[in-house]
PDB file of C-alpha atoms and ligand atoms in Angstrom:
ATOM      1  CA  MET X 111       1.407  20.975  32.337  1.00 85.00           C
ATOM      2  CA  SER X 112      -1.605  19.639  34.266  1.00 93.00           C
ATOM      3  CA  PRO X 113      -1.442  15.858  34.858  1.00 96.00           C
ATOM      4  CA  ASP X 114      -4.979  15.719  33.449  1.00 97.00           C
ATOM      5  CA  ALA X 115      -4.045  17.177  30.031  1.00 98.00           C
ATOM      6  CA  PRO X 116      -4.886  14.355  27.598  1.00 98.00           C
ATOM      7  CA  LEU X 117      -3.194  12.825  24.629  1.00 98.00           C
ATOM      8  CA  LEU X 118      -5.429  13.486  21.611  1.00 98.00           C
ATOM      9  CA  PHE X 119      -5.601  10.852  18.873  1.00 98.00           C
ATOM     10  CA  PHE X 120      -7.287  11.715  15.590  1.00 98.00           C
ATOM     11  CA  ASP X 121      -8.458   9.564  12.669  1.00 98.00           C
ATOM     12  CA  SER X 122     -11.351   9.428  10.224  1.00 98.00           C
ATOM     13  CA  GLY X 123     -12.696   6.344  12.011  1.00 98.00           C
ATOM     14  CA  ILE X 124     -11.450   3.598  14.319  1.00 97.00           C
ATOM     15  CA  GLY X 125      -8.047   3.059  12.654  1.00 98.00           C
ATOM     16  CA  GLY X 126      -6.249   5.239  15.158  1.00 98.00           C
ATOM     17  CA  LEU X 127      -6.887   2.608  17.812  1.00 98.00           C
ATOM     18  CA  SER X 128      -3.901   0.751  16.334  1.00 98.00           C
ATOM     19  CA  ILE X 129      -1.778   3.718  17.446  1.00 98.00           C
ATOM     20  CA  LEU X 130      -3.596   4.263  20.740  1.00 98.00           C
ATOM     21  CA  GLU X 131      -3.046   0.649  21.824  1.00 98.00           C
ATOM     22  CA  PRO X 132       0.784   0.610  21.833  1.00 98.00           C
ATOM     23  CA  THR X 133       0.801   4.132  23.295  1.00 98.00           C
ATOM     24  CA  ALA X 134      -1.430   3.117  26.201  1.00 97.00           C
ATOM     25  CA  ALA X 135       0.875   0.140  26.817  1.00 97.00           C
ATOM     26  CA  LEU X 136       3.823   2.539  27.242  1.00 98.00           C
ATOM     27  CA  LEU X 137       1.898   5.282  29.092  1.00 98.00           C
ATOM     28  CA  PRO X 138      -0.821   3.403  31.006  1.00 97.00           C
ATOM     29  CA  ASN X 139      -1.988   6.393  33.080  1.00 97.00           C
ATOM     30  CA  ALA X 140      -2.238   8.821  30.181  1.00 98.00           C
ATOM     31  CA  PRO X 141      -5.652  10.490  29.852  1.00 98.00           C
ATOM     32  CA  VAL X 142      -6.876   9.816  26.307  1.00 98.00           C
ATOM     33  CA  VAL X 143      -9.280  11.558  23.968  1.00 98.00           C
ATOM     34  CA  TYR X 144      -9.920   9.703  20.712  1.00 98.00           C
ATOM     35  CA  ALA X 145     -11.504  11.838  18.001  1.00 98.00           C
ATOM     36  CA  ALA X 146     -12.952  10.372  14.797  1.00 98.00           C
ATOM     37  CA  ASP X 147     -14.114  12.460  11.857  1.00 98.00           C
ATOM     38  CA  THR X 148     -16.869   9.999  11.077  1.00 98.00           C
ATOM     39  CA  ALA X 149     -18.915  12.679   9.265  1.00 98.00           C
ATOM     40  CA  ALA X 150     -16.243  12.745   6.541  1.00 98.00           C
ATOM     41  CA  PHE X 151     -15.250   9.059   6.677  1.00 98.00           C
ATOM     42  CA  PRO X 152     -13.622   7.610   4.617  1.00 98.00           C
ATOM     43  CA  TYR X 153     -10.733   9.958   3.935  1.00 98.00           C
ATOM     44  CA  GLY X 154      -9.051   7.643   1.450  1.00 98.00           C
ATOM     45  CA  THR X 155     -11.476   8.422  -1.372  1.00 98.00           C
ATOM     46  CA  ARG X 156     -11.399  12.197  -0.806  1.00 98.00           C
ATOM     47  CA  SER X 157      -9.297  14.768  -2.611  1.00 98.00           C
ATOM     48  CA  GLU X 158      -6.118  16.323  -1.293  1.00 98.00           C
ATOM     49  CA  ALA X 159      -7.834  19.720  -1.209  1.00 98.00           C
ATOM     50  CA  GLU X 160     -10.688  18.441   0.961  1.00 98.00           C
ATOM     51  CA  ILE X 161      -8.345  16.801   3.502  1.00 98.00           C
ATOM     52  CA  ALA X 162      -5.937  19.744   3.567  1.00 98.00           C
ATOM     53  CA  ALA X 163      -8.789  22.156   4.306  1.00 97.00           C
ATOM     54  CA  ARG X 164     -10.729  20.000   6.744  1.00 98.00           C
ATOM     55  CA  VAL X 165      -8.154  18.408   9.027  1.00 98.00           C
ATOM     56  CA  PRO X 166      -6.326  21.524  10.336  1.00 98.00           C
ATOM     57  CA  ALA X 167      -9.634  23.311  10.986  1.00 98.00           C
ATOM     58  CA  LEU X 168     -11.098  20.351  12.834  1.00 98.00           C
ATOM     59  CA  LEU X 169      -7.972  19.802  14.894  1.00 98.00           C
ATOM     60  CA  GLY X 170      -7.964  23.500  15.769  1.00 98.00           C
ATOM     61  CA  ARG X 171     -11.482  23.130  17.218  1.00 98.00           C
ATOM     62  CA  LEU X 172     -10.525  19.946  19.036  1.00 98.00           C
ATOM     63  CA  VAL X 173      -7.460  21.483  20.632  1.00 98.00           C
ATOM     64  CA  GLU X 174      -9.574  24.420  21.881  1.00 97.00           C
ATOM     65  CA  ARG X 175     -12.049  21.989  23.354  1.00 97.00           C
ATOM     66  CA  VAL X 176      -9.889  19.298  24.980  1.00 97.00           C
ATOM     67  CA  ARG X 177      -6.606  21.187  25.599  1.00 98.00           C
ATOM     68  CA  PRO X 178      -4.344  18.212  24.854  1.00 98.00           C
ATOM     69  CA  ARG X 179      -0.660  18.067  25.779  1.00 98.00           C
ATOM     70  CA  LEU X 180       0.072  16.445  22.413  1.00 98.00           C
ATOM     71  CA  VAL X 181      -1.851  15.648  19.221  1.00 98.00           C
ATOM     72  CA  THR X 182      -1.322  12.442  17.255  1.00 99.00           C
ATOM     73  CA  ILE X 183      -2.705  12.327  13.741  1.00 98.00           C
ATOM     74  CA  ALA X 184      -3.329   8.583  13.832  1.00 98.00           C
ATOM     75  CA  CYS X 185      -4.130   8.476  10.123  1.00 98.00           C
ATOM     76  CA  ASN X 186      -1.713   8.071   7.227  1.00 98.00           C
ATOM     77  CA  THR X 187      -4.029   9.813   4.763  1.00 98.00           C
ATOM     78  CA  ALA X 188      -4.382  12.948   6.888  1.00 98.00           C
ATOM     79  CA  SER X 189      -0.682  12.927   7.838  1.00 98.00           C
ATOM     80  CA  THR X 190       0.754  12.529   4.344  1.00 98.00           C
ATOM     81  CA  ILE X 191      -1.494  15.345   3.085  1.00 98.00           C
ATOM     82  CA  ALA X 192      -1.924  17.761   5.985  1.00 98.00           C
ATOM     83  CA  LEU X 193       0.794  17.269   8.624  1.00 98.00           C
ATOM     84  CA  ASP X 194       2.618  20.512   7.786  1.00 96.00           C
ATOM     85  CA  HIS X 195      -0.617  22.519   7.708  1.00 96.00           C
ATOM     86  CA  VAL X 196      -1.649  21.104  11.089  1.00 98.00           C
ATOM     87  CA  ARG X 197       1.733  21.844  12.667  1.00 98.00           C
ATOM     88  CA  ALA X 198       1.547  25.411  11.352  1.00 96.00           C
ATOM     89  CA  ALA X 199      -1.968  25.874  12.743  1.00 95.00           C
ATOM     90  CA  LEU X 200      -1.503  24.430  16.261  1.00 97.00           C
ATOM     91  CA  ASP X 201       0.672  25.440  19.171  1.00 96.00           C
ATOM     92  CA  VAL X 202       0.933  21.945  20.689  1.00 98.00           C
ATOM     93  CA  PRO X 203       3.329  19.180  19.582  1.00 98.00           C
ATOM     94  CA  VAL X 204       1.920  17.155  16.677  1.00 98.00           C
ATOM     95  CA  VAL X 205       2.989  13.595  15.880  1.00 98.00           C
ATOM     96  CA  GLY X 206       2.067  12.262  12.435  1.00 98.00           C
ATOM     97  CA  THR X 207       1.649   8.739  11.121  1.00 98.00           C
ATOM     98  CA  VAL X 208       3.490   8.174   7.873  1.00 96.00           C
ATOM     99  CA  PRO X 209       4.110   4.880   6.036  1.00 98.00           C
ATOM    100  CA  ALA X 210       6.852   2.784   7.692  1.00 98.00           C
ATOM    101  CA  ILE X 211       8.894   2.566   4.470  1.00 98.00           C
ATOM    102  CA  LYS X 212      12.215   3.153   6.250  1.00 98.00           C
ATOM    103  CA  PRO X 213      11.983   0.141   8.602  1.00 97.00           C
ATOM    104  CA  ALA X 214      10.607  -1.954   5.731  1.00 98.00           C
ATOM    105  CA  ALA X 215      13.625  -1.125   3.560  1.00 98.00           C
ATOM    106  CA  GLU X 216      15.954  -1.861   6.478  1.00 98.00           C
ATOM    107  CA  THR X 217      14.658  -5.413   6.841  1.00 97.00           C
ATOM    108  CA  SER X 218      13.638  -6.520   3.335  1.00 98.00           C
ATOM    109  CA  ARG X 219      15.930  -9.177   1.886  1.00 98.00           C
ATOM    110  CA  SER X 220      14.256  -9.459  -1.508  1.00 98.00           C
ATOM    111  CA  ARG X 221      14.377  -5.653  -1.932  1.00 98.00           C
ATOM    112  CA  VAL X 222      10.756  -5.705  -3.089  1.00 98.00           C
ATOM    113  CA  ILE X 223       8.465  -4.017  -0.576  1.00 98.00           C
ATOM    114  CA  GLY X 224       4.780  -3.189  -0.652  1.00 98.00           C
ATOM    115  CA  VAL X 225       2.817  -0.205   0.556  1.00 98.00           C
ATOM    116  CA  LEU X 226      -0.811  -1.005   1.337  1.00 98.00           C
ATOM    117  CA  GLY X 227      -2.740   2.145   2.174  1.00 98.00           C
ATOM    118  CA  THR X 228      -5.733   4.161   1.111  1.00 98.00           C
ATOM    119  CA  GLN X 229      -6.039   5.334  -2.486  1.00 98.00           C
ATOM    120  CA  ALA X 230      -5.227   8.868  -1.352  1.00 98.00           C
ATOM    121  CA  THR X 231      -2.141   7.842   0.645  1.00 98.00           C
ATOM    122  CA  VAL X 232      -0.466   5.690  -1.996  1.00 98.00           C
ATOM    123  CA  ARG X 233      -0.523   8.517  -4.575  1.00 98.00           C
ATOM    124  CA  GLN X 234       1.042  11.132  -2.264  1.00 98.00           C
ATOM    125  CA  PRO X 235       4.365  12.809  -3.122  1.00 98.00           C
ATOM    126  CA  TYR X 236       5.173  12.250   0.581  1.00 97.00           C
ATOM    127  CA  VAL X 237       5.284   8.508  -0.180  1.00 98.00           C
ATOM    128  CA  ASP X 238       7.429   9.073  -3.310  1.00 98.00           C
ATOM    129  CA  ASP X 239       9.811  11.022  -1.116  1.00 98.00           C
ATOM    130  CA  LEU X 240      10.003   8.321   1.604  1.00 98.00           C
ATOM    131  CA  ALA X 241      10.642   5.696  -1.090  1.00 98.00           C
ATOM    132  CA  ALA X 242      13.375   7.812  -2.719  1.00 98.00           C
ATOM    133  CA  ARG X 243      15.096   8.618   0.587  1.00 98.00           C
ATOM    134  CA  PHE X 244      14.914   5.275   2.357  1.00 98.00           C
ATOM    135  CA  ALA X 245      14.198   2.600  -0.252  1.00 98.00           C
ATOM    136  CA  ALA X 246      16.056   3.805  -3.346  1.00 98.00           C
ATOM    137  CA  ASP X 247      17.439   0.318  -4.019  1.00 98.00           C
ATOM    138  CA  CYS X 248      14.048  -1.376  -3.546  1.00 98.00           C
ATOM    139  CA  THR X 249      11.137  -1.886  -5.875  1.00 98.00           C
ATOM    140  CA  VAL X 250       8.210  -0.298  -4.052  1.00 98.00           C
ATOM    141  CA  LEU X 251       4.817  -1.678  -5.104  1.00 98.00           C
ATOM    142  CA  ARG X 252       1.693   0.171  -3.968  1.00 98.00           C
ATOM    143  CA  HIS X 253      -1.985  -0.596  -3.646  1.00 98.00           C
ATOM    144  CA  GLY X 254      -4.767   1.588  -2.283  1.00 98.00           C
ATOM    145  CA  SER X 255      -7.886  -0.099  -0.918  1.00 98.00           C
ATOM    146  CA  ALA X 256     -11.086   1.448   0.394  1.00 98.00           C
ATOM    147  CA  ALA X 257     -12.551  -2.037   0.919  1.00 98.00           C
ATOM    148  CA  LEU X 258      -9.960  -2.898   3.581  1.00 98.00           C
ATOM    149  CA  VAL X 259     -10.878   0.239   5.535  1.00 98.00           C
ATOM    150  CA  GLU X 260     -14.558  -0.756   5.536  1.00 98.00           C
ATOM    151  CA  LEU X 261     -13.715  -4.356   6.489  1.00 98.00           C
ATOM    152  CA  ALA X 262     -11.644  -3.158   9.474  1.00 98.00           C
ATOM    153  CA  GLU X 263     -14.514  -0.957  10.642  1.00 98.00           C
ATOM    154  CA  ALA X 264     -16.980  -3.848  10.296  1.00 98.00           C
ATOM    155  CA  ARG X 265     -14.699  -6.233  12.190  1.00 97.00           C
ATOM    156  CA  LEU X 266     -14.363  -3.779  15.067  1.00 96.00           C
ATOM    157  CA  ARG X 267     -18.126  -3.310  15.195  1.00 95.00           C
ATOM    158  CA  GLY X 268     -18.315  -7.075  15.758  1.00 95.00           C
ATOM    159  CA  GLU X 269     -19.985  -7.808  12.417  1.00 97.00           C
ATOM    160  CA  PRO X 270     -19.177 -11.092  10.677  1.00 97.00           C
ATOM    161  CA  VAL X 271     -16.287 -10.431   8.308  1.00 98.00           C
ATOM    162  CA  ASP X 272     -14.920 -13.138   6.005  1.00 98.00           C
ATOM    163  CA  PRO X 273     -11.103 -13.307   6.258  1.00 98.00           C
ATOM    164  CA  ALA X 274     -11.112 -14.332   2.559  1.00 98.00           C
ATOM    165  CA  ALA X 275     -12.628 -10.935   1.674  1.00 98.00           C
ATOM    166  CA  VAL X 276      -9.739  -9.215   3.460  1.00 98.00           C
ATOM    167  CA  VAL X 277      -7.155 -11.341   1.664  1.00 98.00           C
ATOM    168  CA  ALA X 278      -8.884 -10.708  -1.698  1.00 98.00           C
ATOM    169  CA  ALA X 279      -8.908  -6.938  -1.121  1.00 98.00           C
ATOM    170  CA  ALA X 280      -5.126  -6.954  -0.587  1.00 98.00           C
ATOM    171  CA  GLN X 281      -4.436  -9.332  -3.498  1.00 98.00           C
ATOM    172  CA  PRO X 282      -3.901  -6.685  -6.228  1.00 98.00           C
ATOM    173  CA  LEU X 283      -0.678  -5.709  -4.434  1.00 98.00           C
ATOM    174  CA  PHE X 284       0.661  -9.251  -4.809  1.00 98.00           C
ATOM    175  CA  ASP X 285      -0.549  -9.435  -8.436  1.00 98.00           C
ATOM    176  CA  ARG X 286       1.580  -6.456  -9.507  1.00 98.00           C
ATOM    177  CA  PRO X 287       4.637  -7.298 -11.639  1.00 98.00           C
ATOM    178  CA  GLY X 288       7.300  -8.399  -9.117  1.00 97.00           C
ATOM    179  CA  GLY X 289       4.639  -9.051  -6.462  1.00 98.00           C
ATOM    180  CA  GLU X 290       5.749 -12.670  -6.061  1.00 98.00           C
ATOM    181  CA  ARG X 291       9.045 -11.345  -4.603  1.00 98.00           C
ATOM    182  CA  LEU X 292       7.422  -9.180  -1.918  1.00 98.00           C
ATOM    183  CA  ASP X 293       8.803 -10.059   1.498  1.00 98.00           C
ATOM    184  CA  THR X 294       7.760  -6.935   3.474  1.00 98.00           C
ATOM    185  CA  VAL X 295       4.495  -5.020   3.300  1.00 99.00           C
ATOM    186  CA  VAL X 296       3.938  -1.702   5.028  1.00 98.00           C
ATOM    187  CA  LEU X 297       0.440  -1.375   6.477  1.00 99.00           C
ATOM    188  CA  ALA X 298       0.185   2.298   5.536  1.00 98.00           C
ATOM    189  CA  CYS X 299      -3.314   2.881   6.854  1.00 98.00           C
ATOM    190  CA  THR X 300      -3.980   2.744  10.576  1.00 98.00           C
ATOM    191  CA  HIS X 301      -7.055   0.592   9.983  1.00 98.00           C
ATOM    192  CA  PHE X 302      -5.015  -2.260   8.499  1.00 98.00           C
ATOM    193  CA  PRO X 303      -3.142  -3.540  11.601  1.00 98.00           C
ATOM    194  CA  LEU X 304      -6.640  -4.467  12.816  1.00 98.00           C
ATOM    195  CA  LEU X 305      -6.696  -7.020   9.956  1.00 98.00           C
ATOM    196  CA  ALA X 306      -3.027  -8.060  10.064  1.00 98.00           C
ATOM    197  CA  ASP X 307      -3.634 -11.508  11.576  1.00 98.00           C
ATOM    198  CA  TRP X 308      -5.618 -12.600   8.503  1.00 98.00           C
ATOM    199  CA  LEU X 309      -3.111 -11.131   6.053  1.00 98.00           C
ATOM    200  CA  GLU X 310      -0.256 -12.884   7.895  1.00 98.00           C
ATOM    201  CA  GLN X 311      -2.068 -16.232   7.745  1.00 98.00           C
ATOM    202  CA  ALA X 312      -2.555 -15.875   3.987  1.00 98.00           C
ATOM    203  CA  HIS X 313       1.040 -14.710   3.368  1.00 98.00           C
ATOM    204  CA  PRO X 314       3.191 -16.491   5.960  1.00 98.00           C
ATOM    205  CA  HIS X 315       6.469 -15.523   4.266  1.00 97.00           C
ATOM    206  CA  VAL X 316       5.690 -11.815   4.231  1.00 98.00           C
ATOM    207  CA  ALA X 317       6.372  -9.453   7.148  1.00 98.00           C
ATOM    208  CA  PHE X 318       3.533  -6.949   7.610  1.00 98.00           C
ATOM    209  CA  ILE X 319       4.791  -3.904   9.462  1.00 98.00           C
ATOM    210  CA  ASP X 320       3.258  -0.685  10.701  1.00 98.00           C
ATOM    211  CA  GLY X 321       4.428   2.388  12.539  1.00 97.00           C
ATOM    212  CA  GLY X 322       2.373   1.927  15.728  1.00 98.00           C
ATOM    213  CA  ALA X 323       5.174   0.913  18.095  1.00 97.00           C
ATOM    214  CA  GLY X 324       7.524   3.605  16.771  1.00 97.00           C
ATOM    215  CA  ILE X 325       4.881   6.304  17.115  1.00 98.00           C
ATOM    216  CA  ALA X 326       4.121   5.183  20.677  1.00 98.00           C
ATOM    217  CA  ARG X 327       7.836   5.509  21.527  1.00 98.00           C
ATOM    218  CA  ARG X 328       7.899   8.968  19.964  1.00 98.00           C
ATOM    219  CA  ILE X 329       4.902  10.082  22.060  1.00 98.00           C
ATOM    220  CA  ALA X 330       6.572   8.720  25.207  1.00 98.00           C
ATOM    221  CA  GLN X 331       9.781  10.555  24.319  1.00 98.00           C
ATOM    222  CA  LEU X 332       8.009  13.872  23.694  1.00 98.00           C
ATOM    223  CA  THR X 333       6.142  13.654  27.014  1.00 98.00           C
ATOM    224  CA  ARG X 334       9.087  12.383  29.090  1.00 98.00           C
ATOM    225  CA  GLY X 335       9.257  14.056  32.501  1.00 97.00           C
ATOM    226  CA  GLN X 336       5.632  15.253  32.359  1.00 98.00           C
ATOM    227  CA  ARG X 337       3.221  14.419  35.179  1.00 97.00           C
ATOM    228  CA  TRP X 338       0.351  11.933  34.736  1.00 98.00           C
ATOM    229  CA  PRO X 339      -2.650  11.091  36.941  1.00 97.00           C
ATOM    230  CA  ALA X 340      -2.007   8.477  39.654  1.00 96.00           C
ATOM    231  CA  ALA X 341      -4.463   6.087  37.951  1.00 94.00           C
ATOM    232  CA  ALA X 342      -5.727   5.864  34.375  1.00 90.00           C
ATOM    233  CA  PRO X 343      -8.836   8.033  33.942  1.00 94.00           C
ATOM    234  CA  PRO X 344     -11.620   6.714  31.629  1.00 94.00           C
ATOM    235  CA  GLY X 345     -10.865   7.436  27.986  1.00 97.00           C
ATOM    236  CA  ARG X 346     -13.202   9.616  25.929  1.00 98.00           C
ATOM    237  CA  ALA X 347     -14.172   9.374  22.253  1.00 98.00           C
ATOM    238  CA  LEU X 348     -15.641  12.224  20.205  1.00 98.00           C
ATOM    239  CA  PHE X 349     -17.287  11.844  16.797  1.00 98.00           C
ATOM    240  CA  THR X 350     -18.139  14.414  14.152  1.00 98.00           C
ATOM    241  CA  GLY X 351     -21.002  12.206  12.941  1.00 96.00           C
ATOM    242  CA  ALA X 352     -23.683  10.394  14.928  1.00 94.00           C
ATOM    243  CA  VAL X 353     -22.293   8.603  17.986  1.00 93.00           C
ATOM    244  CA  PRO X 354     -21.802   5.027  16.724  1.00 92.00           C
ATOM    245  CA  ASP X 355     -23.163   2.900  19.558  1.00 91.00           C
ATOM    246  CA  ALA X 356     -22.189  -0.326  17.774  1.00 93.00           C
ATOM    247  CA  ILE X 357     -18.536   0.524  18.323  1.00 94.00           C
ATOM    248  CA  ALA X 358     -18.878   1.052  22.104  1.00 96.00           C
ATOM    249  CA  PRO X 359     -17.911  -2.520  23.158  1.00 95.00           C
ATOM    250  CA  ALA X 360     -14.755  -2.389  21.015  1.00 95.00           C
ATOM    251  CA  LEU X 361     -13.821   1.023  22.381  1.00 97.00           C
ATOM    252  CA  ARG X 362     -14.163  -0.292  25.932  1.00 96.00           C
ATOM    253  CA  ARG X 363     -11.472  -2.873  25.128  1.00 95.00           C
ATOM    254  CA  PHE X 364      -9.182   0.091  24.413  1.00 96.00           C
ATOM    255  CA  GLY X 365     -10.073   1.802  27.708  1.00 96.00           C
ATOM    256  CA  ILE X 366     -12.592   4.247  26.202  1.00 97.00           C
ATOM    257  CA  ASP X 367     -15.834   4.428  28.161  1.00 96.00           C
ATOM    258  CA  GLN X 368     -17.288   7.834  27.313  1.00 97.00           C
ATOM    259  CA  LEU X 369     -18.677   8.559  23.839  1.00 97.00           C
ATOM    260  CA  GLY X 370     -19.795  11.999  22.710  1.00 96.00           C
ATOM    261  CA  SER X 371     -20.250  14.383  19.788  1.00 96.00           C
ATOM    262  CA  LEU X 372     -17.837  16.962  18.550  1.00 91.00           C
TER     263      LEU X 372
HETATM  264  N1  DGL D 509      -7.110   5.306   8.925  1.00 66.37           N
HETATM  265  C1  DGL D 509      -6.820   6.146   7.849  1.00 66.37           C
HETATM  266  C2  DGL D 509      -5.401   6.062   7.345  1.00 66.37           C
HETATM  267  O1  DGL D 509      -4.515   5.721   8.092  1.00 66.37           O
HETATM  268  C3  DGL D 509      -7.845   6.466   6.791  1.00 66.37           C
HETATM  269  C4  DGL D 509      -8.937   5.541   6.446  1.00 66.37           C
HETATM  270  C5  DGL D 509      -9.980   6.252   5.595  1.00 66.37           C
HETATM  271  O2  DGL D 509     -10.741   7.035   6.167  1.00 66.37           O
HETATM  272  O3  DGL D 509     -10.003   6.059   4.381  1.00 66.37           O
HETATM  273  O4  DGL D 509      -5.119   6.363   6.228  1.00 66.37           O
END
């Protein structure tokens, strides 16, 4: 394994940065390629068939091009629909991002937990299965929001975003029957940790959790013993759509300096 072989992170947009950040903290010298399928963004309003066809094909092309040591699907929507297809299609290790229902069920005292994701994610059988296996004694309330995805993108672009709009977009979860007893909410879309501070302020008695730290540990475990460059090389981002210059300052904060097209 060449020390220069990168970690590849993949999302529809900028959400995967919430997985990249804790990974870079654990593996500071890791070369990083961040790929965003902006031409098909957002994934959350697409059909299962579209995602299942698109994501493995795109990741196949990306792996050919950047030769990563490991691929992270830093997107709950793509992972809950296409993780098995991607693993079957690629010959590199693939880490998925699936809703952190297990840790939520381990810590909830009220036994009422929430899953806040995209519309596509919250209807997946994968989520039914996680709830049945790890949260069988909990009430699991779900809400899918496309607005929250857009608000996270706008915030990262540096546009003015009203925290009240973020809180309002999440409110239907709390308005479900039993919602007043929610004490733990899974941020089941990688865009949402980028809005967590505002959700926490509005719901101080609720723990908002996501899988970022656990996924970072998994990546570190799978690459243990491998060689890395002596110093962190500049990170690269690749986009399927037009290169979004407005996002460049935010990407620099995550160590990504080079933007290009896929
Ligand atoms: N960030 C993605 C996720 O974790 C998808 C957002 C979208 O494109 O709808 O589900």
